[in-house]
Short mmCIF file of C-alpha atoms in Angstrom, two decimals:
data_model
loop_
_atom_site.label_atom_id
_atom_site.label_comp_id
_atom_site.label_asym_id
_atom_site.label_seq_id
_atom_site.Cartn_x
_atom_site.Cartn_y
_atom_site.Cartn_z
CA MET A 1104 49.53 31.17 -9.80
CA ASN A 1105 49.14 27.66 -11.21
CA ALA A 1106 49.37 26.71 -7.40
CA ILE A 1107 46.34 28.56 -6.81
CA LYS A 1108 44.38 27.13 -9.88
CA CYS A 1109 45.24 23.67 -8.75
CA VAL A 1110 43.71 24.14 -5.11
CA LEU A 1111 40.58 25.63 -6.66
CA LEU A 1112 40.50 22.89 -9.18
CA SER A 1113 40.87 20.09 -6.56
CA VAL A 1114 38.01 21.97 -4.29
CA GLY A 1115 35.84 21.96 -7.42
CA CYS A 1116 36.72 18.38 -7.64
CA ALA A 1117 36.21 17.57 -4.13
CA VAL A 1118 32.86 19.63 -4.25
CA MET A 1119 31.53 17.39 -7.67
CA PHE A 1120 31.96 14.28 -5.98
CA SER A 1121 30.75 14.88 -2.65
CA GLY A 1122 27.49 16.41 -4.66
CA CYS A 1123 27.64 12.97 -6.63
CA SER A 1124 27.82 10.85 -3.59
CA THR A 1125 25.17 12.33 -1.47
CA SER A 1126 21.93 11.35 -3.88
CA GLN A 1127 21.10 9.55 -0.74
CA ASP A 1128 17.77 11.53 1.19
CA LYS A 1129 17.67 12.24 5.32
CA TRP A 1130 15.44 8.89 5.49
CA GLN A 1131 17.75 6.77 3.66
CA LYS A 1132 20.54 7.88 5.69
CA LYS A 1133 18.75 6.53 9.11
CA ARG A 1134 18.25 3.52 8.08
CA PRO A 1135 19.76 0.37 9.10
CA PRO A 1136 22.66 -1.58 7.68
CA LEU A 1137 21.26 -4.42 5.59
CA VAL A 1138 22.02 -7.84 5.08
CA LYS A 1139 21.48 -9.79 1.48
CA VAL A 1140 18.98 -12.92 2.11
CA VAL A 1141 17.79 -15.48 -0.48
CA GLY A 1142 15.70 -18.10 0.31
CA ILE A 1143 13.75 -21.37 -1.08
CA VAL A 1144 10.51 -22.11 0.13
CA THR A 1145 9.21 -25.86 -0.72
CA PHE A 1146 5.46 -27.27 0.43
CA ASN A 1147 5.87 -30.96 0.80
CA GLY A 1148 9.00 -31.31 -0.78
CA GLU A 1149 8.02 -29.23 -4.25
CA PRO A 1150 8.99 -25.88 -4.82
CA LEU A 1151 6.44 -23.40 -3.83
CA SER A 1152 5.97 -20.78 -6.61
CA LYS A 1153 4.20 -17.07 -6.27
CA ALA A 1154 4.05 -17.39 -2.61
CA THR A 1155 4.69 -14.13 -0.09
CA VAL A 1156 7.06 -14.58 2.45
CA ALA A 1157 7.30 -12.01 5.22
CA LEU A 1158 9.81 -11.53 8.00
CA HIS A 1159 7.99 -9.95 11.25
CA PRO A 1160 10.67 -8.64 13.48
CA LEU A 1161 10.96 -10.08 16.74
CA GLY A 1162 12.22 -7.04 19.04
CA GLY A 1163 13.44 -5.03 15.65
CA ASN A 1164 11.47 -2.46 13.64
CA TYR A 1165 11.64 -3.08 10.34
CA ALA A 1166 9.90 -6.30 8.02
CA ALA A 1167 11.40 -8.04 5.29
CA PHE A 1168 9.30 -9.46 2.33
CA GLY A 1169 9.36 -11.27 -1.06
CA GLN A 1170 7.37 -13.34 -3.39
CA SER A 1171 9.01 -16.60 -4.69
CA GLY A 1172 9.27 -17.24 -8.14
CA SER A 1173 8.60 -20.44 -9.83
CA ASN A 1174 11.57 -22.50 -8.41
CA GLY A 1175 10.30 -21.50 -4.90
CA ARG A 1176 13.36 -19.14 -4.67
CA PHE A 1177 12.71 -15.52 -3.62
CA THR A 1178 15.21 -12.70 -2.53
CA LEU A 1179 13.60 -10.50 0.06
CA GLU A 1180 13.30 -6.81 0.35
CA THR A 1181 13.17 -4.14 3.49
CA PHE A 1182 13.24 -0.98 1.58
CA GLU A 1183 14.06 -1.22 -1.89
CA PRO A 1184 13.86 -4.42 -4.06
CA GLY A 1185 16.47 -7.08 -3.01
CA ASP A 1186 18.30 -4.90 -0.43
CA GLY A 1187 17.83 -7.82 2.23
CA ALA A 1188 16.90 -7.49 6.18
CA VAL A 1189 17.99 -5.96 9.14
CA ALA A 1190 20.23 -8.42 11.46
CA GLY A 1191 18.05 -9.95 13.90
CA ASN A 1192 15.39 -12.76 14.89
CA TYR A 1193 12.46 -12.67 12.82
CA ALA A 1194 9.01 -14.62 12.76
CA VAL A 1195 8.28 -15.93 8.90
CA THR A 1196 4.79 -16.14 7.38
CA VAL A 1197 4.20 -17.73 4.05
CA THR A 1198 0.99 -16.63 2.24
CA LYS A 1199 -0.51 -18.50 -0.77
CA ALA A 1200 -4.10 -18.53 -1.45
CA LYS A 1201 -6.25 -19.31 -4.78
CA LEU A 1202 -9.01 -17.12 -5.55
CA GLU A 1203 -12.13 -17.35 -7.13
CA TYR A 1204 -14.38 -14.07 -7.94
CA GLU A 1205 -17.54 -13.57 -9.69
CA PRO A 1206 -18.45 -9.85 -10.04
CA ASP A 1207 -22.54 -8.90 -9.89
CA PRO A 1208 -23.50 -9.28 -13.59
CA VAL A 1209 -25.62 -6.06 -13.41
CA ASN A 1210 -23.03 -3.92 -12.15
CA PRO A 1211 -19.48 -5.34 -11.49
CA ASP A 1212 -18.85 -2.75 -9.06
CA THR A 1213 -21.49 -3.88 -6.54
CA LYS A 1214 -20.26 -5.22 -3.09
CA PRO A 1215 -19.95 -7.69 -2.00
CA PRO A 1216 -19.57 -9.84 -5.19
CA LEU A 1217 -21.75 -12.23 -6.39
CA TYR A 1218 -19.24 -15.08 -5.21
CA GLN A 1219 -15.90 -14.56 -3.62
CA SER A 1220 -13.54 -17.36 -1.85
CA GLU A 1221 -10.48 -17.75 -0.79
CA GLN A 1222 -8.65 -20.99 -0.06
CA SER A 1223 -4.84 -20.88 1.44
CA MET A 1224 -2.96 -23.79 -0.64
CA ILE A 1225 -1.01 -24.47 2.20
CA PRO A 1226 -1.65 -24.92 5.32
CA ASP A 1227 -3.69 -21.69 6.61
CA THR A 1228 -1.52 -21.76 10.02
CA TYR A 1229 1.89 -20.47 7.70
CA SER A 1230 0.07 -17.36 7.46
CA VAL A 1231 -0.14 -16.01 10.87
CA VAL A 1232 2.71 -15.08 13.07
CA ALA A 1233 1.39 -17.23 16.28
CA THR A 1234 0.80 -20.18 14.44
CA SER A 1235 3.21 -20.48 11.73
CA GLY A 1236 6.19 -21.95 13.82
CA LEU A 1237 8.84 -20.75 11.15
CA THR A 1238 11.46 -18.67 12.53
CA ALA A 1239 14.39 -16.91 10.82
CA THR A 1240 17.50 -15.61 12.24
CA ILE A 1241 19.17 -13.16 9.83
CA PRO A 1242 23.61 -13.01 10.71
CA SER A 1243 25.00 -9.48 10.76
CA THR A 1244 27.76 -11.02 8.65
CA GLY A 1245 27.60 -12.38 5.35
CA ASN A 1246 24.59 -13.24 3.49
CA ALA A 1247 21.78 -15.26 4.58
CA ASP A 1248 20.05 -18.38 2.83
CA ILE A 1249 16.83 -19.28 4.17
CA ASN A 1250 15.24 -22.72 3.85
CA LEU A 1251 11.70 -22.66 4.45
CA SER A 1252 10.03 -26.24 3.87
CA LEU A 1253 6.42 -26.49 4.71
CA THR A 1254 4.06 -29.52 5.03
CA GLY A 1255 0.69 -30.09 5.39
CA GLN A 1256 -2.80 -29.71 3.60
CA PRO A 1257 -4.06 -27.10 1.69
CA GLY A 1258 -6.43 -24.85 4.00
CA GLU A 1259 -10.27 -24.97 4.10
CA LEU A 1260 -12.30 -22.88 1.62
CA LYS A 1261 -12.98 -19.59 2.70
CA ILE A 1262 -16.58 -17.72 1.42
CA ILE A 1263 -15.77 -14.38 1.78
CA ALA A 1264 -19.28 -13.68 -0.37
CA ASP A 1265 -22.10 -15.63 -1.90
CA ARG A 1266 -25.42 -14.37 -3.27
CA ARG A 1267 -25.89 -17.01 -5.96
CA ASN A 1268 -28.79 -18.34 -4.55
CA ASN A 1269 -31.00 -15.22 -4.24
CA ARG A 1270 -30.41 -14.14 -7.77
CA MET B 125 -26.19 19.02 -4.65
CA GLY B 126 -27.05 15.98 -7.13
CA PRO B 127 -27.75 12.42 -6.81
CA ALA B 128 -25.60 10.00 -5.32
CA PRO B 129 -22.16 10.12 -6.88
CA TRP B 130 -22.90 6.74 -8.73
CA THR B 131 -25.89 7.87 -10.57
CA GLU B 132 -24.02 7.13 -14.04
CA THR B 133 -26.93 9.70 -15.97
CA PHE B 134 -26.06 12.89 -13.74
CA ALA B 135 -23.69 14.61 -16.42
CA PRO B 136 -22.31 17.38 -14.19
CA TYR B 137 -20.09 14.52 -12.22
CA ASP B 138 -18.73 13.83 -16.04
CA ASN B 139 -16.82 17.28 -15.69
CA LYS B 140 -13.05 17.45 -15.69
CA LEU B 141 -11.75 19.86 -13.24
CA SER B 142 -8.18 20.91 -13.89
CA MET B 143 -8.22 21.90 -10.01
CA LEU B 144 -8.77 18.52 -9.06
CA MET B 145 -5.94 17.18 -11.48
CA CYS B 146 -2.20 17.43 -10.78
CA PRO B 147 -0.65 19.03 -13.71
CA THR B 148 1.94 16.26 -13.67
CA MET B 149 -0.93 13.56 -13.88
CA SER B 150 -0.81 12.24 -17.60
CA SER B 151 -3.71 13.22 -19.93
CA HIS B 152 -3.80 9.70 -20.93
CA VAL B 153 -5.27 8.15 -17.99
CA LEU B 154 -6.72 4.55 -18.08
CA ASP B 155 -10.10 4.54 -17.83
CA GLY B 156 -10.67 0.74 -17.95
CA GLY B 157 -14.15 1.10 -19.31
CA GLY B 158 -17.33 0.16 -18.01
CA TYR B 159 -19.04 1.75 -15.01
CA GLN B 160 -18.31 5.21 -14.05
CA ALA B 161 -15.44 5.08 -16.83
CA LYS B 162 -16.16 8.73 -18.31
CA ARG B 163 -16.48 10.32 -14.89
CA GLY B 164 -14.13 13.56 -14.02
CA ARG B 165 -11.01 12.23 -12.43
CA THR B 166 -8.92 13.60 -9.21
CA THR B 167 -5.67 13.23 -7.43
CA TYR B 168 -6.04 14.29 -4.37
CA GLY B 169 -6.98 11.87 -1.39
CA PHE B 170 -8.41 12.13 2.11
CA VAL B 171 -6.14 10.39 4.49
CA THR B 172 -8.55 7.88 6.67
CA SER B 173 -5.57 6.58 8.84
CA ASP B 174 -2.89 4.14 8.98
CA THR B 175 -5.53 1.28 8.53
CA ASN B 176 -7.65 -0.17 5.79
CA ASP B 177 -10.84 0.33 8.13
CA MET B 178 -12.75 3.78 7.53
CA ALA B 179 -16.34 2.24 8.44
CA SER B 180 -15.28 0.99 11.68
CA ASN B 181 -16.31 2.91 14.99
CA LEU B 182 -12.90 3.79 15.93
CA VAL B 183 -11.46 5.83 13.10
CA ARG B 184 -7.64 6.45 13.57
CA GLY B 185 -7.29 9.21 11.20
CA MET B 186 -9.13 12.62 10.43
CA PHE B 187 -11.58 11.05 7.78
CA GLY B 188 -13.94 7.80 8.10
CA LYS B 189 -17.42 6.65 6.73
CA MET B 190 -20.49 8.47 8.22
CA SER B 191 -18.49 10.38 10.82
CA PHE B 192 -16.81 13.70 11.16
CA PHE B 193 -13.72 15.18 13.25
CA LYS B 194 -12.88 18.96 14.41
CA PHE B 195 -9.52 20.24 14.53
CA ARG B 196 -9.75 19.51 18.46
CA ASP B 197 -9.80 15.85 17.85
CA ALA B 198 -6.23 16.12 16.49
CA ASN B 199 -4.96 15.28 19.61
CA ASP B 200 -1.30 14.39 17.99
CA GLY B 201 -1.04 17.71 17.19
CA LEU B 202 -2.47 19.46 13.68
CA SER B 203 1.30 19.81 12.79
CA ASN B 204 1.51 16.04 13.07
CA THR B 205 -1.65 14.87 11.42
CA LEU B 206 -2.41 14.40 7.66
CA LEU B 207 -5.74 15.67 6.06
CA MET B 208 -4.80 14.74 2.39
CA ALA B 209 -2.34 13.32 0.14
CA GLU B 210 -1.71 13.06 -3.34
CA PHE B 211 -2.14 9.80 -5.52
CA ILE B 212 -1.59 8.39 -9.02
CA LEU B 213 -3.94 7.15 -11.06
CA PRO B 214 -3.52 4.27 -14.12
CA THR B 215 -2.06 5.36 -17.03
CA THR B 216 -0.88 1.95 -18.54
CA THR B 217 -1.86 -1.39 -17.97
CA ASN B 218 -1.12 -2.92 -14.74
CA ASP B 219 0.71 -0.01 -13.29
CA LEU B 220 1.40 1.54 -10.17
CA GLY B 221 -1.83 3.71 -10.36
CA SER B 222 -4.08 0.85 -10.51
CA ILE B 223 -5.20 -1.12 -7.48
CA ALA B 224 -4.36 -4.98 -7.20
CA SER B 225 -7.94 -6.32 -6.63
CA PRO B 226 -9.47 -8.79 -5.39
CA VAL B 227 -6.64 -10.00 -3.56
CA ALA B 228 -6.21 -13.09 -1.26
CA GLY B 229 -3.68 -13.79 1.41
CA ASN B 230 -4.22 -10.53 3.82
CA ALA B 231 -2.65 -8.43 1.24
CA ASP B 232 -5.43 -5.95 1.93
CA LYS B 233 -4.69 -5.71 5.25
CA ILE B 234 -0.77 -6.26 5.61
CA PRO B 235 1.21 -3.83 3.87
CA ALA B 236 4.57 -6.26 3.09
CA ASN B 237 1.94 -8.97 1.33
CA CYS B 238 0.38 -5.84 -0.63
CA ARG B 239 3.87 -5.00 -1.98
CA ALA B 240 4.76 -8.50 -2.54
CA LEU B 241 2.17 -8.13 -5.40
CA TYR B 242 3.91 -5.69 -7.33
CA ASN B 243 6.98 -5.70 -9.24
CA LYS B 244 9.51 -2.93 -8.81
CA ALA B 245 11.65 -3.66 -11.61
CA THR B 246 9.12 -4.35 -14.65
CA ARG B 247 6.78 -1.68 -12.73
CA GLN B 248 3.62 -4.22 -13.20
CA TYR B 249 1.37 -5.78 -10.80
CA THR B 250 1.59 -9.62 -10.78
CA VAL B 251 -2.26 -10.06 -10.16
CA ALA B 252 -5.44 -8.67 -11.37
CA VAL B 253 -6.03 -4.89 -10.88
CA GLN B 254 -9.06 -2.21 -11.15
CA PRO B 255 -9.01 1.12 -12.22
CA PHE B 256 -10.99 3.03 -9.25
CA ARG B 257 -8.20 5.30 -7.74
CA GLY B 258 -9.71 9.05 -8.43
CA ARG B 259 -12.41 7.85 -11.12
CA ASN B 260 -14.86 10.36 -9.98
CA TRP B 261 -14.59 13.25 -7.80
CA GLY B 262 -17.67 13.14 -6.36
CA GLU B 263 -17.32 9.54 -5.05
CA GLY B 264 -16.82 8.82 -1.35
CA ALA B 265 -15.73 5.45 -1.72
CA PRO B 266 -12.29 4.67 0.29
CA THR B 267 -10.41 3.26 -2.88
CA VAL B 268 -11.61 6.22 -5.22
CA ASN B 269 -10.44 9.13 -2.68
CA CYS B 270 -8.88 8.03 0.47
CA VAL B 271 -5.33 7.47 1.13
CA VAL B 272 -3.54 5.06 3.79
CA THR B 273 -0.51 5.76 5.34
CA ALA B 274 0.44 1.97 6.07
CA GLN B 275 3.08 2.19 3.37
CA PRO B 276 4.99 4.72 2.16
CA PRO B 277 4.07 6.96 -0.82
CA ASN B 278 4.23 5.51 -4.44
CA SER B 279 3.53 1.78 -2.75
CA PRO B 280 1.11 -0.37 -4.71
CA SER B 281 -2.88 -0.43 -3.64
CA CYS B 282 -4.28 -3.71 -2.80
CA ILE B 283 -8.29 -3.98 -1.78
CA LEU B 284 -10.36 -7.18 -1.08
CA SER B 285 -13.02 -6.83 -3.88
CA ALA B 286 -13.08 -5.60 -6.95
CA SER B 287 -15.61 -2.90 -5.92
CA ASN B 288 -14.73 0.55 -5.58
CA SER B 289 -16.02 0.68 -1.94
CA SER B 290 -14.05 -2.49 -1.11
CA LEU B 291 -11.62 -1.93 1.92
CA GLY B 292 -7.71 -1.74 1.66
CA LEU B 293 -4.49 -0.25 1.33
CA CYS B 294 -4.67 2.51 -1.03
CA SER B 295 -1.19 4.38 -1.13
CA ALA B 296 -0.38 7.99 -1.60
CA GLY B 297 1.53 8.92 -5.02
CA SER B 298 2.60 11.15 -7.22
CA LYS B 299 4.66 11.73 -10.41
CA HIS B 300 6.73 14.16 -8.70
CA VAL B 301 9.79 12.24 -8.58
CA GLY B 302 10.80 10.69 -5.24
CA GLY B 303 7.42 11.86 -3.24
CA ALA B 304 4.24 13.17 -3.14
CA HIS B 305 2.68 16.22 -1.83
CA ALA B 306 0.62 16.06 1.83
CA LEU B 307 -1.65 18.37 3.53
CA LEU B 308 -1.26 18.51 7.28
CA GLY B 309 -3.85 19.81 9.40
CA ASP B 310 -2.20 23.12 10.40
CA GLY B 311 -2.45 23.97 6.59
CA GLY B 312 1.04 23.01 5.78
CA VAL B 313 1.96 21.20 2.39
CA ARG B 314 5.04 19.33 2.91
CA PHE B 315 6.71 16.92 0.13
CA VAL B 316 7.16 13.51 1.32
CA SER B 317 9.80 11.04 0.14
CA ASP B 318 9.06 7.46 -0.91
CA ASN B 319 11.76 6.81 1.59
CA ILE B 320 10.18 8.12 4.91
CA ASP B 321 10.26 5.41 7.64
CA ALA B 322 7.30 3.42 7.48
CA GLY B 323 8.16 1.00 10.18
CA ASN B 324 6.87 -2.42 10.71
CA GLN B 325 5.61 -3.22 7.11
CA ALA B 326 4.48 -6.91 8.18
CA ALA B 327 2.12 -5.45 10.82
CA THR B 328 -1.47 -5.72 10.47
CA ALA B 329 -2.96 -2.79 9.00
CA THR B 330 -7.04 -2.84 10.61
CA ALA B 331 -8.30 -1.06 13.38
CA ALA B 332 -9.08 -4.14 15.45
CA ALA B 333 -5.27 -5.04 15.37
CA LEU B 334 -4.04 -1.92 16.22
CA GLY B 335 -7.05 0.00 18.36
CA ILE B 336 -6.03 3.30 19.70
CA GLY B 337 -2.37 2.19 20.28
CA PRO B 338 0.40 4.11 18.19
CA SER B 339 1.17 3.51 14.65
CA PRO B 340 3.55 0.38 13.68
CA PHE B 341 4.22 2.07 10.64
CA GLY B 342 6.57 4.33 11.20
CA VAL B 343 6.43 8.06 10.99
CA TRP B 344 4.54 7.96 7.51
CA GLY B 345 1.74 5.70 9.84
CA ALA B 346 1.73 8.29 12.52
CA LEU B 347 0.98 10.91 10.15
CA GLY B 348 -2.24 9.39 9.62
CA THR B 349 -3.60 9.19 13.04
CA ARG B 350 -5.09 11.85 14.73
CA GLN B 351 -5.06 10.56 18.42
CA SER B 352 -2.62 7.76 18.79
CA GLY B 353 0.21 9.48 20.54
CA GLU B 354 3.09 9.12 18.69
CA ILE B 355 6.27 11.43 18.63
CA VAL B 356 6.70 12.13 15.25
CA GLY B 357 9.61 14.71 15.54
CA GLU B 358 11.40 16.34 12.60
CA PHE B 359 10.06 14.90 9.18
#
């Protein structure tokens, strides 16, 4: 009798624990394994803060991305914050732009606004895969630490809208 | 029919229609004040496509500006094409129901660049935001009543200019934990997980970049297109 109780108890526990361990849904189960990736982005030798770093898969299916902190350090995300990247080769883009915006004084919702401009704070070339020239290889074993050293001059001012003169 | 939905003096647009508000949506919707702040809200959006384009000649989804499509235009199959999806409204400052705008650095076109502007740990955007989402059920503006399937449900939203008619990536979402409901062309309503495969989040979500080709944004992106020929499979 005791033996039967014991068996039932064990089965009960097994069901309970398996219940706990299957908190992943079917999409999470299909995801490829990831490698933790951190890195640093510098511009002309100085840490670049608040820059968006994106890893574009070369052959793979999943991109990874992150935003640098004040020290230029970033942690990459593919599916969840800080989960890393799929092992493989990537083209890397870095974006950091300054934005100026002046809404229409009568109705701020008007499009286009009175003035909107954007200026890349790093060379424009880094924001596009075709011209960035930056690559990263994420190894399947161990963690990766990427070093992105950008150099050059800020991009040109791009006017997106300017109606200030026909006010 | 009434005047244009942006006519602020037309009171009927201020009516609160409970049918259009998901019961889980907080009663404390942040209006942000100003233009159209007192308009009746909606939490149900029309799926334009997997891109930020709706004004272009090439509308990849079932809804677009100055255009209409019939069921026969959903060549991917009505069971594989989305018509509508839920979204959330802002309830606290800078929260996920807001839309990041204005944005720079292609955040209105590249999902990865948009998602980098929202901190999931603090649940706050790190840039300026606007409260346009769902503000005025009579409004057809993309930021107000549309959903783009480039980013998975409950992702941030990013548009170029701080106007409700500006284009960008406006995500599905809900307060039901873990996903959002979506309406398919066959009339089926499905609860779609936040974890649904959304493919290459660094691809450019514009009609110019994608043409009539398959969606790079996985199963979720494929569901947003009507005739791009993706094999969606089980979802």
